[in-house]
């Protein structure tokens, strides 16, 4: 699976949009971009994923560049509860009944400030 | 949907004890389950992948006789840490996945070996 590069940490003011970047310059054509977050002392929480089109759900938006070498996760109105480590992971979607493993990097610690 | 339950959430035991951790997918059938370990201030490290009814695949450096994994059904996987020692103290997290769906995680088990 392709590697990803994320900033170690970021700050965001409460109520403002949080934009978390991720570089995945070696991504393959069949690899998806997944975002998870981990709030302290909990298991990771799935946020969103996409292949090449931009995606939006109730939690966030995912913007993938046209060349797919980078992406940005957007939390439109950050709250204090969004303080967490955010992981960007690329992997092939599972086929044949098996779900491929996720390899976690170091992620970005997002600190939402009051 | 996609709820993964992990039990116990915390366990403290003496050195030499074997500890079993359960992971259940509550509202879906997980064809594959994953076990991770996370040390303080570090990222999640994949230990093993298991498919229902077959032997687990362990990552390099993970002792299969030390960390016994059983995936007896599509909703239950167990991790047994045999003859645990203080260096096995960690945060253990399970993930559950199904074909072409994002992996979802339990809330983790904090294991402390005295």
XYZ file of N, CA and C in Angstrom:
684
model
N 0.829 -1.194 0.000
C 0.000 0.000 0.000
C 0.873 1.257 0.000
N 0.352 2.311 -0.638
C 1.105 3.560 -0.729
C 1.256 4.181 0.645
N 2.355 4.931 0.835
C 2.573 5.613 2.100
C 1.915 6.978 2.054
N 1.658 7.516 3.221
C 1.075 8.850 3.322
C 1.937 9.727 4.210
N 1.849 11.036 3.974
C 2.563 12.016 4.785
C 1.577 13.035 5.295
N 1.574 13.231 6.614
C 0.675 14.192 7.239
C 1.465 15.083 8.201
N 0.999 16.329 8.417
C 1.671 17.138 9.443
C 1.466 16.505 10.809
N 2.436 16.715 11.673
C 2.388 16.095 12.991
C 1.238 16.647 13.825
N 1.014 17.947 13.730
C -0.027 18.557 14.541
C -0.574 19.805 13.873
N -1.801 20.149 14.263
C -2.462 21.353 13.763
C -3.383 21.884 14.842
N -3.579 23.192 14.821
C -4.557 23.821 15.709
C -5.700 24.375 14.875
N -6.864 24.451 15.498
C -8.022 25.025 14.824
C -8.904 25.678 15.877
N -9.458 26.824 15.548
C -10.368 27.497 16.479
C -11.741 26.848 16.416
N -12.349 26.737 17.566
C -13.695 26.161 17.649
C -14.659 26.930 16.751
N -15.466 26.185 15.988
C -16.433 26.794 15.089
C -15.909 27.060 13.694
N -14.597 27.023 13.527
C -14.004 27.239 12.220
C -13.829 25.896 11.511
N -13.575 25.964 10.209
C -13.328 24.736 9.454
C -11.900 24.253 9.721
N -11.774 22.953 9.887
C -10.452 22.341 10.037
C -10.120 21.631 8.726
N -8.967 21.986 8.152
C -8.540 21.394 6.887
C -7.267 20.586 7.136
N -7.389 19.285 7.032
C -6.249 18.417 7.315
C -5.702 17.842 6.011
N -4.446 18.159 5.691
C -3.879 17.677 4.421
C -3.216 16.316 4.561
N -3.115 15.654 3.408
C -2.436 14.361 3.354
C -1.812 14.201 1.969
N -0.554 13.849 1.939
C 0.130 13.572 0.678
C 0.251 12.063 0.478
N -0.093 11.621 -0.702
C 0.030 10.201 -1.055
C 0.459 10.121 -2.509
N 1.667 10.583 -2.768
C 2.144 10.760 -4.137
C 2.353 9.442 -4.876
N 2.473 8.328 -4.149
C 2.698 7.029 -4.808
C 1.433 6.194 -4.881
N 0.297 6.806 -4.722
C -0.961 6.071 -4.712
C -1.197 5.386 -6.057
N -1.722 4.184 -6.007
C -2.022 3.434 -7.223
C -3.463 3.690 -7.652
N -3.745 3.336 -8.899
C -5.056 3.618 -9.457
C -6.206 2.931 -8.747
N -5.941 1.809 -8.090
C -7.008 1.072 -7.421
C -6.998 1.265 -5.911
N -6.250 2.227 -5.431
C -6.188 2.481 -3.988
C -7.116 3.618 -3.594
N -7.855 3.374 -2.520
C -8.742 4.376 -1.963
C -8.010 5.175 -0.887
N -8.522 6.361 -0.602
C -8.040 7.173 0.511
C -9.056 7.069 1.650
N -8.601 6.613 2.802
C -9.449 6.479 3.980
C -8.994 7.459 5.062
N -9.965 7.967 5.800
C -9.656 8.801 6.957
C -10.323 8.218 8.193
N -9.531 8.104 9.234
C -10.001 7.683 10.545
C -9.516 8.704 11.560
N -10.147 8.718 12.715
C -9.633 9.523 13.806
C -9.673 8.713 15.099
N -8.790 9.077 16.014
C -8.710 8.390 17.290
C -8.704 9.427 18.407
N -9.789 9.427 19.125
C -9.877 10.261 20.315
C -9.159 9.527 21.431
N -8.547 10.272 22.310
C -7.690 9.694 23.338
C -8.337 8.512 24.055
N -7.576 7.402 24.104
C -7.976 6.188 24.827
C -9.211 5.508 24.243
N -9.476 5.740 22.966
C -10.563 5.031 22.292
C -10.033 4.356 21.038
N -10.847 3.496 20.443
C -10.480 2.905 19.165
C -10.688 3.897 18.039
N -10.052 3.669 16.892
C -10.231 4.574 15.753
C -11.680 4.599 15.274
N -12.077 5.750 14.778
C -13.434 5.940 14.262
C -13.346 6.247 12.772
N -14.092 5.510 11.981
C -14.138 5.760 10.542
C -14.796 7.107 10.273
N -14.183 7.880 9.348
C -14.762 9.164 8.987
C -15.325 9.129 7.575
N -14.459 8.838 6.597
C -14.864 8.953 5.205
C -13.817 8.278 4.330
N -14.182 7.917 3.111
C -13.192 7.427 2.164
C -13.622 7.778 0.746
N -12.665 7.743 -0.177
C -12.973 8.060 -1.555
C -11.904 7.525 -2.487
N -12.242 7.454 -3.765
C -11.308 6.962 -4.778
C -10.743 8.124 -5.590
N -11.606 8.874 -6.249
C -11.131 10.024 -7.015
C -12.090 11.211 -6.979
N -13.343 10.939 -6.712
C -14.302 12.028 -6.607
C -14.332 12.570 -5.186
N -14.714 13.826 -5.044
C -14.883 14.388 -3.717
C -16.079 13.725 -3.046
N -15.972 13.554 -1.736
C -17.014 12.892 -0.984
C -17.416 13.741 0.210
N -18.680 13.627 0.579
C -19.178 14.332 1.758
C -20.134 13.431 2.508
N -20.035 13.437 3.824
C -21.020 12.768 4.659
C -21.332 13.664 5.853
N -22.016 13.116 6.825
C -22.455 13.935 7.955
C -21.294 14.382 8.834
N -20.169 13.752 8.706
C -19.030 14.104 9.546
C -18.066 15.072 8.869
N -17.809 14.855 7.585
C -16.728 15.599 6.948
C -16.856 15.576 5.434
N -15.962 16.331 4.793
C -15.807 16.286 3.345
C -14.392 15.859 3.019
N -14.253 15.150 1.919
C -12.950 14.696 1.449
C -12.732 15.253 0.060
N -11.661 16.021 -0.078
C -11.306 16.603 -1.368
C -10.042 15.906 -1.858
N -10.134 15.282 -3.012
C -8.985 14.573 -3.598
C -8.564 15.331 -4.851
N -7.274 15.624 -4.964
C -6.799 16.350 -6.142
C -6.969 15.503 -7.398
N -6.959 16.177 -8.525
C -7.219 15.474 -9.777
C -6.172 14.395 -10.066
N -4.918 14.654 -9.697
C -3.869 13.661 -9.907
C -3.826 12.625 -8.789
N -4.692 12.793 -7.804
C -4.843 11.872 -6.665
C -3.606 11.772 -5.802
N -2.691 12.694 -5.911
C -1.475 12.599 -5.114
C -1.621 13.244 -3.746
N -2.704 13.901 -3.521
C -2.939 14.468 -2.191
C -4.442 14.624 -1.960
N -4.788 14.789 -0.692
C -6.191 14.974 -0.341
C -6.291 15.857 0.901
N -7.482 16.360 1.141
C -7.739 17.187 2.316
C -9.035 16.753 2.969
N -8.972 16.521 4.244
C -10.172 16.237 5.024
C -10.646 17.554 5.615
N -11.917 17.847 5.457
C -12.472 19.094 5.966
C -13.554 18.803 6.998
N -13.326 19.322 8.199
C -14.380 19.309 9.214
C -14.980 20.713 9.181
N -16.206 20.868 8.733
C -16.723 22.211 8.425
C -16.841 23.147 9.628
N -17.187 22.626 10.767
C -17.352 23.465 11.966
C -16.776 22.696 13.153
N -15.502 22.861 13.378
C -14.826 22.060 14.405
C -15.345 22.393 15.801
N -15.492 21.348 16.609
C -15.847 21.512 18.022
C -14.739 20.919 18.880
N -14.813 21.182 20.160
C -13.783 20.668 21.066
C -13.727 19.140 21.012
N -14.872 18.514 20.738
C -14.920 17.051 20.677
C -14.229 16.492 19.437
N -13.856 17.355 18.517
C -13.117 16.898 17.335
C -11.618 16.810 17.590
N -11.178 17.198 18.760
C -9.760 17.055 19.101
C -9.408 15.570 19.112
N -8.450 15.187 18.260
C -8.124 13.773 18.072
C -6.908 13.668 17.163
N -6.407 12.447 17.016
C -5.395 12.171 16.000
C -6.119 11.681 14.752
N -5.839 12.307 13.637
C -6.494 11.982 12.376
C -5.508 11.234 11.474
N -5.953 10.081 11.005
C -5.105 9.227 10.181
C -5.621 9.187 8.748
N -4.722 9.394 7.827
C -4.995 9.255 6.399
C -4.319 7.965 5.938
N -5.076 7.059 5.350
C -4.549 5.751 4.965
C -5.006 5.453 3.547
N -4.096 4.923 2.736
C -4.495 4.501 1.400
C -4.396 2.984 1.320
N -5.359 2.370 0.711
C -5.319 0.931 0.538
C -6.279 0.519 -0.559
N -6.049 -0.677 -1.053
C -6.930 -1.246 -2.053
C -8.215 -1.682 -1.383
N -9.337 -1.472 -2.037
C -10.600 -1.959 -1.495
C -10.582 -3.474 -1.498
N -11.283 -4.069 -0.545
C -11.299 -5.512 -0.411
C -12.137 -6.179 -1.478
N -11.650 -7.267 -1.994
C -12.387 -8.057 -2.971
C -12.434 -9.494 -2.504
N -13.342 -10.252 -3.020
C -13.391 -11.677 -2.747
C -13.706 -12.023 -1.320
N -14.404 -11.133 -0.609
C -14.829 -11.473 0.734
C -13.845 -11.095 1.813
N -12.664 -10.606 1.473
C -11.681 -10.237 2.490
C -11.483 -8.730 2.480
N -11.352 -8.142 3.637
C -11.091 -6.714 3.753
C -9.617 -6.518 4.016
N -8.959 -5.754 3.164
C -7.525 -5.569 3.330
C -7.187 -4.817 4.603
N -6.016 -5.110 5.113
C -5.595 -4.516 6.376
C -5.298 -3.030 6.225
N -5.425 -2.322 7.304
C -5.097 -0.904 7.374
C -3.780 -0.739 8.106
N -2.869 -0.011 7.515
C -1.599 0.286 8.152
C -1.624 1.751 8.575
N -1.546 1.984 9.873
C -1.638 3.339 10.408
C -0.260 3.995 10.461
N -0.206 5.245 10.017
C 0.994 6.051 10.196
C 0.896 6.793 11.511
N 1.573 7.916 11.588
C 1.583 8.678 12.838
C 0.439 9.681 12.933
N -0.192 10.017 11.808
C -1.356 10.876 11.840
C -1.067 12.319 12.213
N -2.148 13.106 12.257
C -2.098 14.514 12.641
C -2.898 14.719 13.911
N -2.266 15.282 14.915
C -2.985 15.623 16.138
C -3.650 16.980 15.935
N -4.972 16.956 15.835
C -5.734 18.192 15.685
C -6.191 18.649 17.059
N -5.797 19.842 17.421
C -6.222 20.419 18.691
C -7.182 21.556 18.393
N -8.431 21.388 18.790
C -9.418 22.439 18.591
C -9.412 23.322 19.829
N -9.172 24.602 19.598
C -9.019 25.552 20.702
C -10.319 26.324 20.939
N -10.686 26.540 22.192
C -11.927 27.286 22.495
C -11.791 28.763 22.153
N -25.084 1.897 12.431
C -24.644 0.558 12.082
C -23.145 0.402 12.238
N -22.648 -0.835 12.013
C -21.231 -1.169 12.072
C -20.639 -0.942 13.456
N -21.232 -1.588 14.439
C -20.752 -1.451 15.818
C -19.880 -2.650 16.164
N -18.721 -2.347 16.742
C -17.788 -3.382 17.184
C -17.612 -3.241 18.691
N -17.861 -4.329 19.388
C -17.759 -4.326 20.843
C -16.536 -5.106 21.290
N -15.788 -4.564 22.204
C -14.581 -5.220 22.693
C -14.682 -5.340 24.210
N -14.283 -6.513 24.712
C -14.417 -6.765 26.146
C -13.273 -7.618 26.658
N -12.681 -7.333 27.800
C -13.012 -6.227 28.697
C -12.371 -4.924 28.220
N -12.772 -3.826 28.812
C -12.181 -2.544 28.436
C -10.849 -2.327 29.158
N -10.746 -2.952 30.323
C -9.504 -2.813 31.069
C -9.279 -4.084 31.881
N -8.050 -4.515 31.937
C -7.714 -5.686 32.750
C -6.340 -5.489 33.373
N -6.280 -5.821 34.634
C -5.020 -5.774 35.379
C -4.788 -7.153 35.946
N -3.624 -7.723 35.687
C -3.380 -9.071 36.195
C -1.898 -9.271 36.476
N -1.629 -10.379 37.140
C -0.263 -10.679 37.543
C 0.529 -11.275 36.390
N 1.821 -11.113 36.443
C 2.713 -11.686 35.447
C 2.548 -13.198 35.412
N 2.509 -13.758 34.224
C 2.347 -15.190 34.048
C 0.927 -15.616 33.754
N -0.004 -14.710 33.927
C -1.415 -14.996 33.662
C -1.699 -14.911 32.174
N -2.651 -15.713 31.719
C -3.128 -15.598 30.337
C -4.409 -14.775 30.327
N -4.521 -13.911 29.371
C -5.644 -12.971 29.310
C -6.348 -13.105 27.965
N -7.661 -13.219 28.002
C -8.440 -13.323 26.765
C -9.233 -12.048 26.542
N -9.163 -11.555 25.308
C -9.910 -10.355 24.919
C -10.876 -10.742 23.811
N -12.123 -10.322 23.941
C -13.141 -10.652 22.945
C -13.466 -9.448 22.075
N -13.741 -9.734 20.822
C -14.140 -8.706 19.870
C -15.367 -9.205 19.121
N -16.432 -8.448 19.171
C -17.676 -8.838 18.529
C -18.183 -7.760 17.573
N -18.594 -8.177 16.395
C -19.306 -7.258 15.505
C -20.787 -7.443 15.803
N -21.436 -6.379 16.258
C -22.791 -6.511 16.801
C -23.889 -6.485 15.742
N -23.682 -5.766 14.665
C -24.776 -5.605 13.705
C -24.348 -5.907 12.277
N -23.246 -6.630 12.132
C -22.853 -7.056 10.798
C -21.954 -8.277 10.923
N -21.812 -8.985 9.839
C -20.963 -10.158 9.823
C -19.587 -9.775 9.282
N -18.584 -9.982 10.092
C -17.229 -9.578 9.741
C -16.473 -10.752 9.126
N -16.163 -10.644 7.861
C -15.402 -11.714 7.224
C -13.952 -11.711 7.685
N -13.467 -10.554 8.071
C -12.087 -10.428 8.517
C -12.019 -9.592 9.789
N -11.206 -10.031 10.717
C -10.966 -9.251 11.923
C -9.470 -9.016 12.071
N -9.149 -7.895 12.670
C -7.770 -7.456 12.806
C -7.474 -7.134 14.270
N -6.271 -7.439 14.671
C -5.845 -7.097 16.032
C -4.649 -6.163 15.975
N -4.747 -5.077 16.733
C -3.700 -4.068 16.783
C -3.231 -3.904 18.231
N -2.044 -3.358 18.342
C -1.489 -3.018 19.650
C -0.995 -1.591 19.559
N -1.186 -0.838 20.632
C -0.768 0.555 20.625
C -0.089 0.884 21.948
N 1.173 1.275 21.866
C 1.907 1.713 23.051
C 1.706 3.219 23.221
N 1.937 3.728 24.437
C 1.697 5.161 24.701
C 2.423 6.056 23.703
N 1.714 7.044 23.215
C 2.234 8.064 22.298
C 2.708 7.480 20.967
N 2.262 6.280 20.641
C 2.602 5.685 19.359
C 1.339 5.380 18.568
N 1.537 5.043 17.303
C 0.406 4.713 16.454
C 0.002 3.252 16.647
N -1.097 2.872 16.021
C -1.533 1.483 16.077
C -0.596 0.621 15.247
N -0.263 -0.538 15.790
C 0.576 -1.483 15.068
C -0.225 -2.767 14.843
N -0.367 -3.149 13.581
C -1.121 -4.358 13.268
C -0.364 -5.582 13.755
N -1.084 -6.435 14.471
C -0.481 -7.670 14.954
C -0.822 -8.849 14.044
N -2.099 -8.964 13.699
C -2.533 -10.131 12.937
C -3.871 -9.868 12.282
N -4.116 -10.653 11.251
C -5.373 -10.616 10.506
C -5.979 -11.999 10.545
N -7.269 -12.075 10.796
C -7.895 -13.398 10.819
C -9.174 -13.409 10.006
N -9.341 -14.463 9.254
C -10.576 -14.704 8.521
C -11.338 -15.816 9.210
N -12.646 -15.699 9.216
C -13.490 -16.673 9.906
C -13.201 -18.086 9.437
N -12.936 -18.948 10.400
C -12.739 -20.353 10.111
C -11.354 -20.739 9.647
N -10.427 -19.802 9.585
C -9.073 -20.148 9.155
C -8.044 -19.572 10.120
N -6.824 -20.008 9.957
C -5.763 -19.548 10.855
C -5.435 -18.080 10.613
N -5.023 -17.425 11.679
C -4.665 -16.012 11.561
C -3.322 -15.840 10.856
N -3.181 -14.714 10.193
C -1.911 -14.332 9.579
C -1.256 -13.273 10.448
N -0.069 -13.571 10.952
C 0.600 -12.671 11.878
C 1.588 -11.773 11.134
N 1.723 -10.561 11.608
C 2.714 -9.634 11.054
C 4.101 -10.053 11.541
N 5.081 -9.613 10.807
C 6.458 -9.958 11.142
C 6.792 -9.478 12.548
N 7.419 -10.367 13.315
C 7.839 -10.006 14.664
C 6.804 -10.279 15.739
N 5.614 -10.707 15.359
C 4.566 -11.017 16.337
C 4.543 -12.522 16.560
N 4.697 -12.933 17.804
C 4.772 -14.360 18.120
C 3.383 -14.992 18.122
N 3.152 -15.930 17.241
C 1.827 -16.545 17.151
C 1.515 -17.421 18.355
N 2.541 -17.966 19.003
C 2.291 -18.792 20.182
C 2.045 -17.943 21.419
N 2.427 -16.691 21.339
C 2.234 -15.762 22.454
C 0.858 -15.108 22.376
N 0.466 -14.790 21.165
C -0.808 -14.109 20.930
C -1.698 -15.030 20.096
N -2.549 -15.759 20.795
C -3.407 -16.741 20.143
C -4.697 -16.068 19.676
N -5.008 -16.277 18.420
C -6.200 -15.667 17.856
C -7.141 -16.752 17.372
N -8.406 -16.608 17.746
C -9.452 -17.520 17.305
C -10.577 -16.711 16.690
N -10.987 -17.094 15.506
C -12.069 -16.384 14.803
C -13.111 -17.428 14.435
N -13.868 -17.842 15.451
C -14.748 -18.999 15.323
C -16.020 -18.718 14.546
N -16.436 -17.455 14.517
C -17.679 -17.138 13.816
C -17.534 -15.799 13.118
N -18.530 -15.432 12.344
C -18.483 -14.173 11.609
C -18.720 -12.959 12.504
N -18.974 -13.190 13.785
C -19.210 -12.059 14.687
C -18.303 -12.062 15.908
N -17.407 -13.033 16.009
C -16.589 -13.114 17.222
C -15.163 -13.529 16.904
N -14.225 -12.763 17.442
C -12.816 -13.134 17.411
C -12.247 -12.906 18.802
N -11.327 -13.765 19.204
C -10.691 -13.591 20.508
C -9.177 -13.553 20.350
N -8.559 -12.757 21.201
C -7.105 -12.679 21.297
C -6.723 -13.096 22.706
N -5.885 -14.110 22.815
C -5.407 -14.539 24.118
C -3.925 -14.235 24.226
N -3.578 -13.442 25.214
C -2.172 -13.152 25.494
C -1.728 -14.193 26.514
N -0.891 -15.111 26.099
C -0.506 -16.216 26.963
C 0.702 -15.836 27.812
N 0.670 -16.282 29.073
C 1.769 -16.030 30.000
C 2.258 -14.576 29.882
N 1.328 -13.676 30.148
C 1.622 -12.254 29.951
C 2.692 -11.751 30.915
N 3.523 -10.854 30.407
C 4.562 -10.227 31.212
C 4.427 -8.708 31.120
N 5.081 -7.973 31.991
C 4.911 -6.508 31.981
C 5.122 -5.866 30.615
N 6.023 -6.404 29.815
C 6.258 -5.809 28.493
C 5.088 -5.998 27.532
N 4.131 -6.858 27.907
C 2.921 -7.042 27.093
C 1.847 -6.019 27.434
N 2.094 -5.224 28.454
C 1.144 -4.168 28.824
C 1.012 -3.205 27.661
N -0.230 -2.984 27.243
C -0.458 -2.143 26.071
C -1.956 -1.923 25.906
N -2.295 -1.183 24.875
C -3.686 -0.955 24.489
C -3.945 -1.828 23.267
N -4.831 -2.802 23.402
C -5.125 -3.733 22.313
C -6.465 -3.355 21.690
N -6.474 -3.277 20.364
C -7.667 -2.814 19.647
C -8.007 -3.805 18.546
N -9.266 -4.139 18.425
C -9.683 -5.008 17.324
C -10.431 -4.203 16.277
N -10.310 -4.647 15.046
C -11.046 -4.069 13.940
C -11.797 -5.167 13.227
N -12.936 -4.829 12.650
C -13.733 -5.823 11.947
C -14.117 -5.274 10.587
N -14.028 -6.134 9.573
C -14.321 -5.669 8.234
C -15.104 -6.690 7.427
N -15.694 -6.223 6.369
C -16.406 -7.077 5.425
C -16.131 -6.561 4.028
N -16.538 -7.333 3.042
C -16.156 -7.030 1.674
C -16.513 -5.612 1.272
N -15.503 -4.901 0.814
C -15.668 -3.569 0.246
C -16.311 -2.560 1.194
N -16.233 -2.822 2.483
C -16.757 -1.883 3.465
C -15.623 -1.406 4.364
N -15.719 -0.168 4.882
C -14.653 0.299 5.777
C -14.551 -0.569 7.025
N -13.361 -0.663 7.511
C -13.128 -1.386 8.755
C -13.606 -0.522 9.932
N -14.219 -1.201 10.919
C -14.672 -0.502 12.125
C -13.992 -1.118 13.333
N -13.836 -0.309 14.378
C -13.006 -0.705 15.495
C -13.761 -0.744 16.815
N -13.256 -1.613 17.710
C -13.728 -1.595 19.081
C -13.073 -0.453 19.843
N -13.476 -0.289 21.095
C -12.955 0.801 21.907
C -11.673 0.436 22.642
N -11.160 -0.760 22.390
C -9.859 -1.125 22.924
C -9.907 -1.737 24.307
N -8.834 -2.450 24.617
C -8.653 -3.070 25.932
C -7.299 -2.634 26.463
N -7.322 -2.019 27.620
C -6.062 -1.593 28.222
C -5.593 -2.713 29.151
N -4.495 -3.317 28.788
C -3.950 -4.442 29.537
C -2.755 -3.977 30.349
N -2.819 -4.235 31.654
C -1.712 -3.882 32.548
C -1.266 -5.138 33.271
N -0.006 -5.494 33.105
C 0.558 -6.677 33.738
C 1.492 -6.234 34.853
N 1.204 -6.716 36.042
C 1.996 -6.287 37.201
C 3.189 -7.199 37.427
